[in-house]
mmCIF file of C-alpha atoms and ligand atoms in Angstrom:
data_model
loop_
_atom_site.group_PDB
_atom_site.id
_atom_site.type_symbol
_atom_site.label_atom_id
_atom_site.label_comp_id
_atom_site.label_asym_id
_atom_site.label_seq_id
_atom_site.Cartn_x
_atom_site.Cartn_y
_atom_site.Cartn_z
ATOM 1 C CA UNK A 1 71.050 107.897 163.412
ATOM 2 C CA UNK A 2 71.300 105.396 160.601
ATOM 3 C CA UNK A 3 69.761 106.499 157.329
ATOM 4 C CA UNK A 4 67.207 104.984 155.675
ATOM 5 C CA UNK A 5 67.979 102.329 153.094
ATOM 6 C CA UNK A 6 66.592 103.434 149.988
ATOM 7 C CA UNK A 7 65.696 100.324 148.829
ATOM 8 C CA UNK A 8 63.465 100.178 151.697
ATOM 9 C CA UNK A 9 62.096 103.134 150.864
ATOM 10 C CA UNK A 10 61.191 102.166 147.201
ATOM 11 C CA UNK A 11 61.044 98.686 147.180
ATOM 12 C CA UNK A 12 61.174 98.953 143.183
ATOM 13 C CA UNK A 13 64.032 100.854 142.972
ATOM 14 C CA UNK A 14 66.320 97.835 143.390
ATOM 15 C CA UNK A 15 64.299 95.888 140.003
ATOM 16 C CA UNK A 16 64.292 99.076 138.855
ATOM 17 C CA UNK A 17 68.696 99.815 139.027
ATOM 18 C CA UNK A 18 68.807 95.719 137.634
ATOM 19 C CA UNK A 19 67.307 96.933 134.048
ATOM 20 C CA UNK A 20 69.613 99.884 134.177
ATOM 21 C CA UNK A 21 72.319 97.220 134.829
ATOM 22 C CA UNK A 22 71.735 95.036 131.744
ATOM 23 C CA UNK A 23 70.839 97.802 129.155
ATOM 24 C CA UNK A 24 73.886 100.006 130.598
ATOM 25 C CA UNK A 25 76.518 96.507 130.197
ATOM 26 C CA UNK A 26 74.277 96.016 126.746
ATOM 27 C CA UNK A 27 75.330 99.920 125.459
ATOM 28 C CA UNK A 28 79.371 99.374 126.933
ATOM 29 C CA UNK A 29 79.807 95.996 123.637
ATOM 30 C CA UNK A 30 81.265 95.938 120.838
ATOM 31 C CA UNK A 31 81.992 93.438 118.185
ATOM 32 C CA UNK A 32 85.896 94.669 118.584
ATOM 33 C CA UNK A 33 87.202 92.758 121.910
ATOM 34 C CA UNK A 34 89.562 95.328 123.013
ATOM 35 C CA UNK A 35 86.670 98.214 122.681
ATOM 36 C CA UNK A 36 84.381 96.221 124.356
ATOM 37 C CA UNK A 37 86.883 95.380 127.409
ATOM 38 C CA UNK A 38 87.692 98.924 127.571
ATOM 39 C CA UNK A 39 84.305 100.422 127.364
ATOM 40 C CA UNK A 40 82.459 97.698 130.293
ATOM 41 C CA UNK A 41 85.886 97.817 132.352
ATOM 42 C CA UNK A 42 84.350 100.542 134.683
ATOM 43 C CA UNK A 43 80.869 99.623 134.341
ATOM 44 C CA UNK A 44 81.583 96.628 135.159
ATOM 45 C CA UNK A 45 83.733 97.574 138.415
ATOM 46 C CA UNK A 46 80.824 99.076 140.199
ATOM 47 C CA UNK A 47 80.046 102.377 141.641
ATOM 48 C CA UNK A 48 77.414 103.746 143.414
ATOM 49 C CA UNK A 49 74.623 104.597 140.279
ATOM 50 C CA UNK A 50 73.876 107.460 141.943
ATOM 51 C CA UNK A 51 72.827 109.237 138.635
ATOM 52 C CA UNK A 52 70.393 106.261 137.784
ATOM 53 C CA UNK A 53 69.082 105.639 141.159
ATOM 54 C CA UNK A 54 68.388 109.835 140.989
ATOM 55 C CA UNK A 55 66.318 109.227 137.854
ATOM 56 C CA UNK A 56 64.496 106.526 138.377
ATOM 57 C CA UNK A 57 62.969 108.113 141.998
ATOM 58 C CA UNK A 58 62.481 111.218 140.288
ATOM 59 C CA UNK A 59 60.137 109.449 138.335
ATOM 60 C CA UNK A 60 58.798 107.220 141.232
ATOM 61 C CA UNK A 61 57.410 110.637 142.945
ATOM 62 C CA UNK A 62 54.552 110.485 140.517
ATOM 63 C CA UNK A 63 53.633 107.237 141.976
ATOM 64 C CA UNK A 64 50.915 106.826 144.784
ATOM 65 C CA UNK A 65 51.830 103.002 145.043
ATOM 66 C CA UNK A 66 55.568 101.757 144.074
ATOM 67 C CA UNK A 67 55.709 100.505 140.506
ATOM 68 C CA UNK A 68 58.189 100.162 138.006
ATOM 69 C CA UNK A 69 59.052 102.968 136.046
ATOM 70 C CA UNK A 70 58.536 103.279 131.980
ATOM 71 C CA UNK A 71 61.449 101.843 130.049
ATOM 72 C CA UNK A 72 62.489 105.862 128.445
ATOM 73 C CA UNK A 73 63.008 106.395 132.204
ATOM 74 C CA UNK A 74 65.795 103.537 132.294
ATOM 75 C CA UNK A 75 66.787 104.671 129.054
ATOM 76 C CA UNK A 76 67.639 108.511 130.115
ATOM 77 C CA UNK A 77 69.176 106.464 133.512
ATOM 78 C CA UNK A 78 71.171 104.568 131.224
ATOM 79 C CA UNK A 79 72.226 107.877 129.209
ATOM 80 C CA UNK A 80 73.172 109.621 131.865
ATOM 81 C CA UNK A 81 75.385 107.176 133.836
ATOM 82 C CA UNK A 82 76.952 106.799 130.658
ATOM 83 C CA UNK A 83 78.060 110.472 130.118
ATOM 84 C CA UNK A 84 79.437 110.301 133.920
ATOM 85 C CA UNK A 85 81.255 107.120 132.942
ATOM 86 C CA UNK A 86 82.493 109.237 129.588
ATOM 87 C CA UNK A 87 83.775 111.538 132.035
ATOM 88 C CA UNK A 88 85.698 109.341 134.727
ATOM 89 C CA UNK A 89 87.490 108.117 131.271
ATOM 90 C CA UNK A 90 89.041 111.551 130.145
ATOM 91 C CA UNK A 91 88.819 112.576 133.948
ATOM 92 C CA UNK A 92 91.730 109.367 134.885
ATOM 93 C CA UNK A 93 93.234 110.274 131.675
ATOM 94 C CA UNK A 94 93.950 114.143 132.537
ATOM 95 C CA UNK A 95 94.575 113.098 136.277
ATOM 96 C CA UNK A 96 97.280 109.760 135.030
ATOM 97 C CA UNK A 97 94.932 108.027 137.417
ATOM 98 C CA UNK A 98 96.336 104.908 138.638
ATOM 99 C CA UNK A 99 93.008 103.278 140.000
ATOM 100 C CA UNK A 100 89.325 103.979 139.602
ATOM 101 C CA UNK A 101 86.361 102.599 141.311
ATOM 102 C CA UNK A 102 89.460 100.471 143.159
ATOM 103 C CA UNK A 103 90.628 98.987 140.062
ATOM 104 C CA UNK A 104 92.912 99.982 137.523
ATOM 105 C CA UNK A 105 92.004 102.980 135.644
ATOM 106 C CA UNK A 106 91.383 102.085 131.908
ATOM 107 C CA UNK A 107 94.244 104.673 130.895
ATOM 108 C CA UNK A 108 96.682 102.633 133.058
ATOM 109 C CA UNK A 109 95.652 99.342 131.563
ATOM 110 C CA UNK A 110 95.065 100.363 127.570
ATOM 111 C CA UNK A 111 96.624 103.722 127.621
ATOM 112 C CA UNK A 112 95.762 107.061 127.355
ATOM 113 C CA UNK A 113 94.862 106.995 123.406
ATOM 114 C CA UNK A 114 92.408 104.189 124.245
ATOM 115 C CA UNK A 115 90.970 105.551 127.462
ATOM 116 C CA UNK A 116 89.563 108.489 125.419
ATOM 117 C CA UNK A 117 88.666 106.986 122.844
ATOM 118 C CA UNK A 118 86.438 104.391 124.959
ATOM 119 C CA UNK A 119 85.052 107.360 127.007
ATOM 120 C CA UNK A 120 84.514 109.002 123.319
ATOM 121 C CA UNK A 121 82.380 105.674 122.375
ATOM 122 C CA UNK A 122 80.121 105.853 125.709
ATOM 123 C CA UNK A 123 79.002 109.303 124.582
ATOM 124 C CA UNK A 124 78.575 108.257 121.136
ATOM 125 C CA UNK A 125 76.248 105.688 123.290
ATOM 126 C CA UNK A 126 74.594 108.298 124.893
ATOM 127 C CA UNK A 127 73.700 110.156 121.566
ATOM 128 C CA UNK A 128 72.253 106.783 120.134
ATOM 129 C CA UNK A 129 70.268 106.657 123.399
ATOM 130 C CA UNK A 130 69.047 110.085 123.461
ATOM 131 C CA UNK A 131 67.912 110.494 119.143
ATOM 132 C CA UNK A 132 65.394 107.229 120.719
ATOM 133 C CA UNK A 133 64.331 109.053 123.156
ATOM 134 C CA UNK A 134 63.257 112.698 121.605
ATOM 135 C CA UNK A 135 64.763 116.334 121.106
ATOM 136 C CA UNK A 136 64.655 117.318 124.746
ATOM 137 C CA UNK A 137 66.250 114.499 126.131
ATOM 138 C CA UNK A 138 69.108 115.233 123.391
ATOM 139 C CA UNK A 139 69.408 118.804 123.865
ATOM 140 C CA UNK A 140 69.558 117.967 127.954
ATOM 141 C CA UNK A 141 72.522 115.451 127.245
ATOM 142 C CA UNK A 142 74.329 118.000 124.753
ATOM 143 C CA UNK A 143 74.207 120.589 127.021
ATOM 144 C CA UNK A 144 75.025 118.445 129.785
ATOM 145 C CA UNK A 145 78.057 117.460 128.223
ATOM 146 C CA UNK A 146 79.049 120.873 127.714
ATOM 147 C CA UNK A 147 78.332 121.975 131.043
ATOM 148 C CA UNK A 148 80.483 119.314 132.535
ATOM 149 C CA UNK A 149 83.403 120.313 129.851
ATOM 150 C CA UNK A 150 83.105 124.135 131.282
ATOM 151 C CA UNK A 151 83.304 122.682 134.807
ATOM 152 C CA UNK A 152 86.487 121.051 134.036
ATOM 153 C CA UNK A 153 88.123 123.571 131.811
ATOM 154 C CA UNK A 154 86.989 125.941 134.445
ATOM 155 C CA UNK A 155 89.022 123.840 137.491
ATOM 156 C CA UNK A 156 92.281 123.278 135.080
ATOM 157 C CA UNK A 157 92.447 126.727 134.481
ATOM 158 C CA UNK A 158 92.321 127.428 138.397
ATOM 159 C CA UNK A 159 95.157 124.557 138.743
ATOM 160 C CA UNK A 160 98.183 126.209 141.490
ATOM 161 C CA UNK A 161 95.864 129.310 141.735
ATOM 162 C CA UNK A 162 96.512 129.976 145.199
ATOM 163 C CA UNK A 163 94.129 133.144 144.686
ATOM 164 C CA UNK A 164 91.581 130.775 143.601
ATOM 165 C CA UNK A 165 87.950 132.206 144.683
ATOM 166 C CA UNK A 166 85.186 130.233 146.842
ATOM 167 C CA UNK A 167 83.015 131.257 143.857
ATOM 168 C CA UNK A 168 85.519 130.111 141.111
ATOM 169 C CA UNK A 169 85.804 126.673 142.684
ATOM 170 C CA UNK A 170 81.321 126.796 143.314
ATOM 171 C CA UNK A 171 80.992 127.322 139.228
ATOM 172 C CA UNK A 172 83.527 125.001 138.634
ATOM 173 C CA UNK A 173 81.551 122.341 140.494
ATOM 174 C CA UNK A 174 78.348 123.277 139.109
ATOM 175 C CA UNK A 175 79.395 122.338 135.708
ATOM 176 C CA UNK A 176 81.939 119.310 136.857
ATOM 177 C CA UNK A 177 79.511 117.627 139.131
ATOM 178 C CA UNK A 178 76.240 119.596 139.849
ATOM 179 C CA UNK A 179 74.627 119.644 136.294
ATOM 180 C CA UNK A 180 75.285 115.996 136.071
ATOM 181 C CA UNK A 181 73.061 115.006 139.623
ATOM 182 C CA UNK A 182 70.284 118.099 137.655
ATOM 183 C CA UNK A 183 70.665 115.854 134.473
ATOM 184 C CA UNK A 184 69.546 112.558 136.018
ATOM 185 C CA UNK A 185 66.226 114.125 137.905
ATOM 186 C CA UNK A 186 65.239 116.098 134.706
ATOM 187 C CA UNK A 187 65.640 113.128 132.719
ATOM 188 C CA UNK A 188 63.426 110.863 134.713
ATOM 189 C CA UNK A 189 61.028 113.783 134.492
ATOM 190 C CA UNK A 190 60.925 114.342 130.873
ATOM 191 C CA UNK A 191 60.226 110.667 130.696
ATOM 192 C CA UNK A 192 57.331 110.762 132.657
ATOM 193 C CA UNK A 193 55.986 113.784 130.819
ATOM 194 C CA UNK A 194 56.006 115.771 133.910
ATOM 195 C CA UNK A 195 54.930 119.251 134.088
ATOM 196 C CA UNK A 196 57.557 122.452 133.801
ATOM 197 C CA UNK A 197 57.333 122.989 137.816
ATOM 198 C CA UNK A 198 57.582 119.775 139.072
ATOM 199 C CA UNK A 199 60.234 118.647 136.439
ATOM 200 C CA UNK A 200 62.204 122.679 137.770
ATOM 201 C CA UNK A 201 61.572 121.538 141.431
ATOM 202 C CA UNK A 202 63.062 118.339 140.032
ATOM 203 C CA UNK A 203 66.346 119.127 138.186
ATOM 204 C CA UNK A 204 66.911 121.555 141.147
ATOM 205 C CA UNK A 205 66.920 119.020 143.415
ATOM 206 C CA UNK A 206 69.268 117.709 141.726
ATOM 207 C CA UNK A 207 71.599 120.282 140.853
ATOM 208 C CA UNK A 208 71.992 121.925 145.229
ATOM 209 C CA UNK A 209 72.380 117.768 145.874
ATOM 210 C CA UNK A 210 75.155 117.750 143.257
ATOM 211 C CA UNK A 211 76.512 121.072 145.202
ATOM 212 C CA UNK A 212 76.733 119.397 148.025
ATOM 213 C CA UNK A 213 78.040 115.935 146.918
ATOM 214 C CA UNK A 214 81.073 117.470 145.353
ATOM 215 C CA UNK A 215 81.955 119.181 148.374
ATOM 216 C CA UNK A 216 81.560 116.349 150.800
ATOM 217 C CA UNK A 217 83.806 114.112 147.969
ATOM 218 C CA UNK A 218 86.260 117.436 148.159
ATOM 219 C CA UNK A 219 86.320 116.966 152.076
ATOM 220 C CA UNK A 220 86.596 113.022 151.757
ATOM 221 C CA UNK A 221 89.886 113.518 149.768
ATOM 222 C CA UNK A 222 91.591 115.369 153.139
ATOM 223 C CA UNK A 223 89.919 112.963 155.514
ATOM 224 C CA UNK A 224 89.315 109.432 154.221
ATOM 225 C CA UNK A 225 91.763 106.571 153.318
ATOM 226 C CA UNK A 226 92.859 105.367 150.349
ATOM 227 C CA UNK A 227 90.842 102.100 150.494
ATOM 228 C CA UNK A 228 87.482 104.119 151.570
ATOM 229 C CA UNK A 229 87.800 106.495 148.343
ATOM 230 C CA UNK A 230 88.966 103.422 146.010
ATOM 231 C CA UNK A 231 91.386 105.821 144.776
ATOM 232 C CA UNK A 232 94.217 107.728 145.905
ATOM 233 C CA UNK A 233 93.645 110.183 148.645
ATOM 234 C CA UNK A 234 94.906 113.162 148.904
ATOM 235 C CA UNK A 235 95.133 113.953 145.259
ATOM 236 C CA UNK A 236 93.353 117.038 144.990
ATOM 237 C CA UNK A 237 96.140 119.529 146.686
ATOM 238 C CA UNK A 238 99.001 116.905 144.807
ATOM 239 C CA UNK A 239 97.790 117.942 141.630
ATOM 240 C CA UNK A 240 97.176 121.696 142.555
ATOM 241 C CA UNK A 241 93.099 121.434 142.808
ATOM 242 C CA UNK A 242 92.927 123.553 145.837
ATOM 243 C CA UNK A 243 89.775 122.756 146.855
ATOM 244 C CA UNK A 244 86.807 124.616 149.427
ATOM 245 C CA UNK A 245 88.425 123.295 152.370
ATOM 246 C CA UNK A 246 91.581 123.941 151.321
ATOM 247 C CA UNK A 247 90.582 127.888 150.406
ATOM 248 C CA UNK A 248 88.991 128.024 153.790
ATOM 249 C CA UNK A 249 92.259 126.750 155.413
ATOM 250 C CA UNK A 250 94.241 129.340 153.330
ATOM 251 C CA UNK A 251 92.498 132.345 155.080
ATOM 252 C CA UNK A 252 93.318 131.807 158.158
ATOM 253 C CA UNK A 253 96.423 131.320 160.211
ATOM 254 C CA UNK A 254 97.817 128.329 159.073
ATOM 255 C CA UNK A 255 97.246 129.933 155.553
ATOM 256 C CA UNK A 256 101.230 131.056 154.766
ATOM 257 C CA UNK A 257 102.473 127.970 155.948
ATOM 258 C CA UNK A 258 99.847 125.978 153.706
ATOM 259 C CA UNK A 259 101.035 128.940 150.913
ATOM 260 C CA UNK A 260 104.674 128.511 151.341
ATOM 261 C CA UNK A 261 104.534 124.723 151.042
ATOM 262 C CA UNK A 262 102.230 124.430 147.211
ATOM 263 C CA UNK A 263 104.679 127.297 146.237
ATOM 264 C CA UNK A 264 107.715 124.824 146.682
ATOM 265 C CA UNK A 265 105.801 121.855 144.675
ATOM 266 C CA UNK A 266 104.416 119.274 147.218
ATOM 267 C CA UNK A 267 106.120 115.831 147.192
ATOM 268 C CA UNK A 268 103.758 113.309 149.235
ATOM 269 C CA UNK A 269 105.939 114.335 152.087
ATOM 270 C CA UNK A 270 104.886 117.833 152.506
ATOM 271 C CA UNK A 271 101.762 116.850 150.754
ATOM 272 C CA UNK A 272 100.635 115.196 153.948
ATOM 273 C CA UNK A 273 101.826 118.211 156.439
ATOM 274 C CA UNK A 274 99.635 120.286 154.094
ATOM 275 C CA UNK A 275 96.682 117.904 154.373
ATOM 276 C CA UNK A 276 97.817 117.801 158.650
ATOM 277 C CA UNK A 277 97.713 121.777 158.630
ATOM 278 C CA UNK A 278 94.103 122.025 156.404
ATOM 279 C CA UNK A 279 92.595 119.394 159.347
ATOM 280 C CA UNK A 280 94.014 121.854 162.490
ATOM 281 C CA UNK A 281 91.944 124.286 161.420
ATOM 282 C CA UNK A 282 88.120 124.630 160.699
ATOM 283 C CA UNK A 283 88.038 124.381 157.627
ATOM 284 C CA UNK A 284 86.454 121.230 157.304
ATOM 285 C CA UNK A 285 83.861 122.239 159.680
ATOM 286 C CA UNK A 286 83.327 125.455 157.509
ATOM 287 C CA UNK A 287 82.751 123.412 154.322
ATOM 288 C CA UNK A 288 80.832 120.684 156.105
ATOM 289 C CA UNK A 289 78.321 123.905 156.746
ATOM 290 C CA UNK A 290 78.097 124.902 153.329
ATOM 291 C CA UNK A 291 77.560 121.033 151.882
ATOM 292 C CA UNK A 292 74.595 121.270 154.433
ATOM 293 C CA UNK A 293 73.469 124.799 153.438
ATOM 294 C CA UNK A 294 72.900 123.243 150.169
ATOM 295 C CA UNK A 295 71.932 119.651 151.166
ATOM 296 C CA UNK A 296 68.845 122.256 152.493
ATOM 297 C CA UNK A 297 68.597 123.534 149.766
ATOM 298 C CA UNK A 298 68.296 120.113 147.868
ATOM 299 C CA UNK A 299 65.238 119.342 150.395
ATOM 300 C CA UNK A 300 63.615 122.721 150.127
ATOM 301 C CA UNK A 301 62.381 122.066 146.403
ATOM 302 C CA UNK A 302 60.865 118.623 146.916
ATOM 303 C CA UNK A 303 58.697 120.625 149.799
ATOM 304 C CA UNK A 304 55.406 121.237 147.139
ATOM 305 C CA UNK A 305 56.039 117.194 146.158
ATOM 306 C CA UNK A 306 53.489 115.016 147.353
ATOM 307 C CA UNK A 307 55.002 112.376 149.912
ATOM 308 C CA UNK A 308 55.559 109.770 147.578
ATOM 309 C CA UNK A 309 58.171 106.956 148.195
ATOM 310 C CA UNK A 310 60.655 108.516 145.365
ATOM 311 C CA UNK A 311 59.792 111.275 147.255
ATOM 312 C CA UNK A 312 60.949 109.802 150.136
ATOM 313 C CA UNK A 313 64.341 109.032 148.494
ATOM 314 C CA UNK A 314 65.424 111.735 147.136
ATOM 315 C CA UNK A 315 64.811 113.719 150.525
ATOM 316 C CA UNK A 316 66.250 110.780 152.452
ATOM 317 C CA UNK A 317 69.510 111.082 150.293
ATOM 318 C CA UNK A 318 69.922 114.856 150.328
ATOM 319 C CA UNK A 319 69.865 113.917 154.378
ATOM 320 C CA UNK A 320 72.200 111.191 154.017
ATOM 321 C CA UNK A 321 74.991 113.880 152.546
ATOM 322 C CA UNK A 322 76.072 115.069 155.404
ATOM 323 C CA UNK A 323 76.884 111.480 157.067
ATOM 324 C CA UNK A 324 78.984 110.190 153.986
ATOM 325 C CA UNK A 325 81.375 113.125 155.569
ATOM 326 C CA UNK A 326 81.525 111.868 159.131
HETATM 327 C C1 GRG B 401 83.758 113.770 128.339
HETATM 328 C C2 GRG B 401 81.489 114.129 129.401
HETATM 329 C C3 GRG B 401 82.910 114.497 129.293
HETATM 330 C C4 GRG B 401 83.395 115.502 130.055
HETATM 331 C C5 GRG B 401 84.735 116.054 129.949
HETATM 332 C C6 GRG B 401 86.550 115.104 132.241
HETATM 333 C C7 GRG B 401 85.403 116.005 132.318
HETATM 334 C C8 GRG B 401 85.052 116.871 131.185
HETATM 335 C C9 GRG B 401 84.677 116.090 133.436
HETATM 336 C C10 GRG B 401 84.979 115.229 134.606
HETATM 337 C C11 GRG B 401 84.241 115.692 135.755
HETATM 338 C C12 GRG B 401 84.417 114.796 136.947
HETATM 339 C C13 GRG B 401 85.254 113.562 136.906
HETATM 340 C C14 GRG B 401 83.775 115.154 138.046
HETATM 341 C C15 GRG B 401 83.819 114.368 139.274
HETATM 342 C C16 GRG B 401 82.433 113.875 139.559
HETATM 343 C C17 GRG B 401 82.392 112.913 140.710
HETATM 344 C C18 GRG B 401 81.974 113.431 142.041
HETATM 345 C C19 GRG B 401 82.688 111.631 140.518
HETATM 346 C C20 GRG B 401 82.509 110.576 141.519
HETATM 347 O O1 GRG B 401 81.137 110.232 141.459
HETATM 348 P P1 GRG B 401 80.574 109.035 142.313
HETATM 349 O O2 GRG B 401 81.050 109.174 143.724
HETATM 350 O O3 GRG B 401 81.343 107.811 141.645
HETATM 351 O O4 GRG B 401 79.115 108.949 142.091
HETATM 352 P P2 GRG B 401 80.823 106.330 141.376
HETATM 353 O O5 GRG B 401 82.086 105.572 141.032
HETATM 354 O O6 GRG B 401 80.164 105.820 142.613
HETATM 355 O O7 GRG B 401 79.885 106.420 140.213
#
């Protein structure tokens, strides 16, 4: 069945993303050239604004007709696209991505030193932002920011772990991912001035959907092309990021074979018998069930929301999950 379109759904959403557009190009300039190439290269290259669209329906399911939401809620959209663009910065730069977004990573085209120092500028963005918007909305980016940090810190540390645990890779994803997707829903919500249990049933929401996203973009790496992912696939096991599919596929009888070959140091060779013996077995199926045991999840706390149409969005999306796998 073909999901709904969510601009459909909330025909203000798509107004809505175009002031997100403008103020989020406005926050990547600078009066240096280079800076300001750097810092609206990926902006400018697209993506899905996933984190904005998140926020600005969050704040939509206060609405009875569609309107357009208050200008903090682009703000806090704006904010928190920024600190995921922040991260995709450092992220290419600890990875030597070649592309992002399926053009050239900024590290490949300016070089490492620049790359982090752009991604260090969108944050400093995303402070600016946040001081105009109040104390909560700050503390929510700062410990955003940190969460993500742990996330990572907690997947480098994990890197060849053949031992890795399901749970080791889950918190890792909470923090990499999860707290990101929690970030944009509580944002719209402080913005609207929401009250503590809607703005909890909110930022939950967010953070199962987040569960689930990374997963289905952990399964995408084994299964989709290169040109679908508009980056290399198949990274993930390269670069010793063994992830839920991968740990399913290690437990069972495949798993010494799969062992054996990450213990010699994959080439793209025997990185793509790897990837052939991960897909012979069930594992994708098994992680496919726990993206959906959390795409549930996601659902299950908009249940006390009234049936809004940013209602409507978000549970549309959290159905949509699952398909972006098939
Ligand atoms: C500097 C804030 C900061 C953090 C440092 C590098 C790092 C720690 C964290 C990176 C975490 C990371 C890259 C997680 C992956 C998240 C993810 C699923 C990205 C892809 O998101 P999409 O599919 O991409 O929404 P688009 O391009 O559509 O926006």
């Amino acid at each position: 069945m073909a999901s709904p379109n969510p601009f459909s759904l909330l025909p203000t959403l798509e107004a809505d993303l175009a002031r997100v557009e403008d103020a989020l190009l406005n926050a990547c300039t600078s009066d240096l050239e280079m800076l300001g190439d750097a810092a609206s290269h990926l902006a400018r290259a697209g993506g899905k604004r996933v984190r904005p669209g998140f926020a600005i329906a969050s704040a939509a399911t206060a609405f009875g007709e569609p309107a357009a939401v208050h200008q903090d809620v682009i703000m806090g959209a704006v904010a928190t696209e920024l600190v995921h663009l922040g991260s995709l910065y450092h992220d290419d730069v600890m990875d030597e991505a070649s592309t992002r977004r399926s053009v050239e990573a900024a590290n490949q085209r300016w070089g490492n030193v620049v790359a982090i120092l752009t991604g260090d500028f969108l944050l400093a963005q995303v402070s600016l932002i946040s001081a105009a918007l109040g104390v909560e909305v700050t503390a929510l980016m700062g410990e955003t920011i940190a969460a993500l940090t742990d996330g990572q810190i907690r997947e480098l540390s994990d890197t060849n772990n053949l031992q890795r645990t399901q749970d080791n890779y889950l918190a890792a994803i909470a923090g990499k991912t999860a707290s990101l997707l929690a970030c944009a829903c509580k944002v719209g919500a402080i913005c609207s001035g929401f009250d503590a249990d809607t703005t909890t049933a909110l930022t939950d929401f967010g953070f199962a959907y987040g569960m689930g996203f990374q997963i289905v973009d952990d399964i995408l790496d084994l299964t989709a092309t290169s040109e679908q992912l508009g980056k290399p696939a198949g990274n993930d096991i390269l670069e010793g990021n063994y992830t839920l599919p991968v740990l399913f596929a290690l437990n069972s009888d495949v798993g010494p074979r799969i062992t054996e070959l990450c213990e010699a140091g994959l080439d793209l060779q025997t990185r793509d018998e790897a990837i052939a013996l991960v897909r012979s077995t069930d594992a994708v199926q098994e992680s496919l069930s726990v993206a959906r045991h959390w795409a549930d999840k996601a659902s299950a706390n908009l249940t006390e929301l009234a049936p809004t149409a940013g209602a409507n969005v978000l549970r549309a999306a959290a159905q949509d999950l699952i398909a972006r796998a098939h």
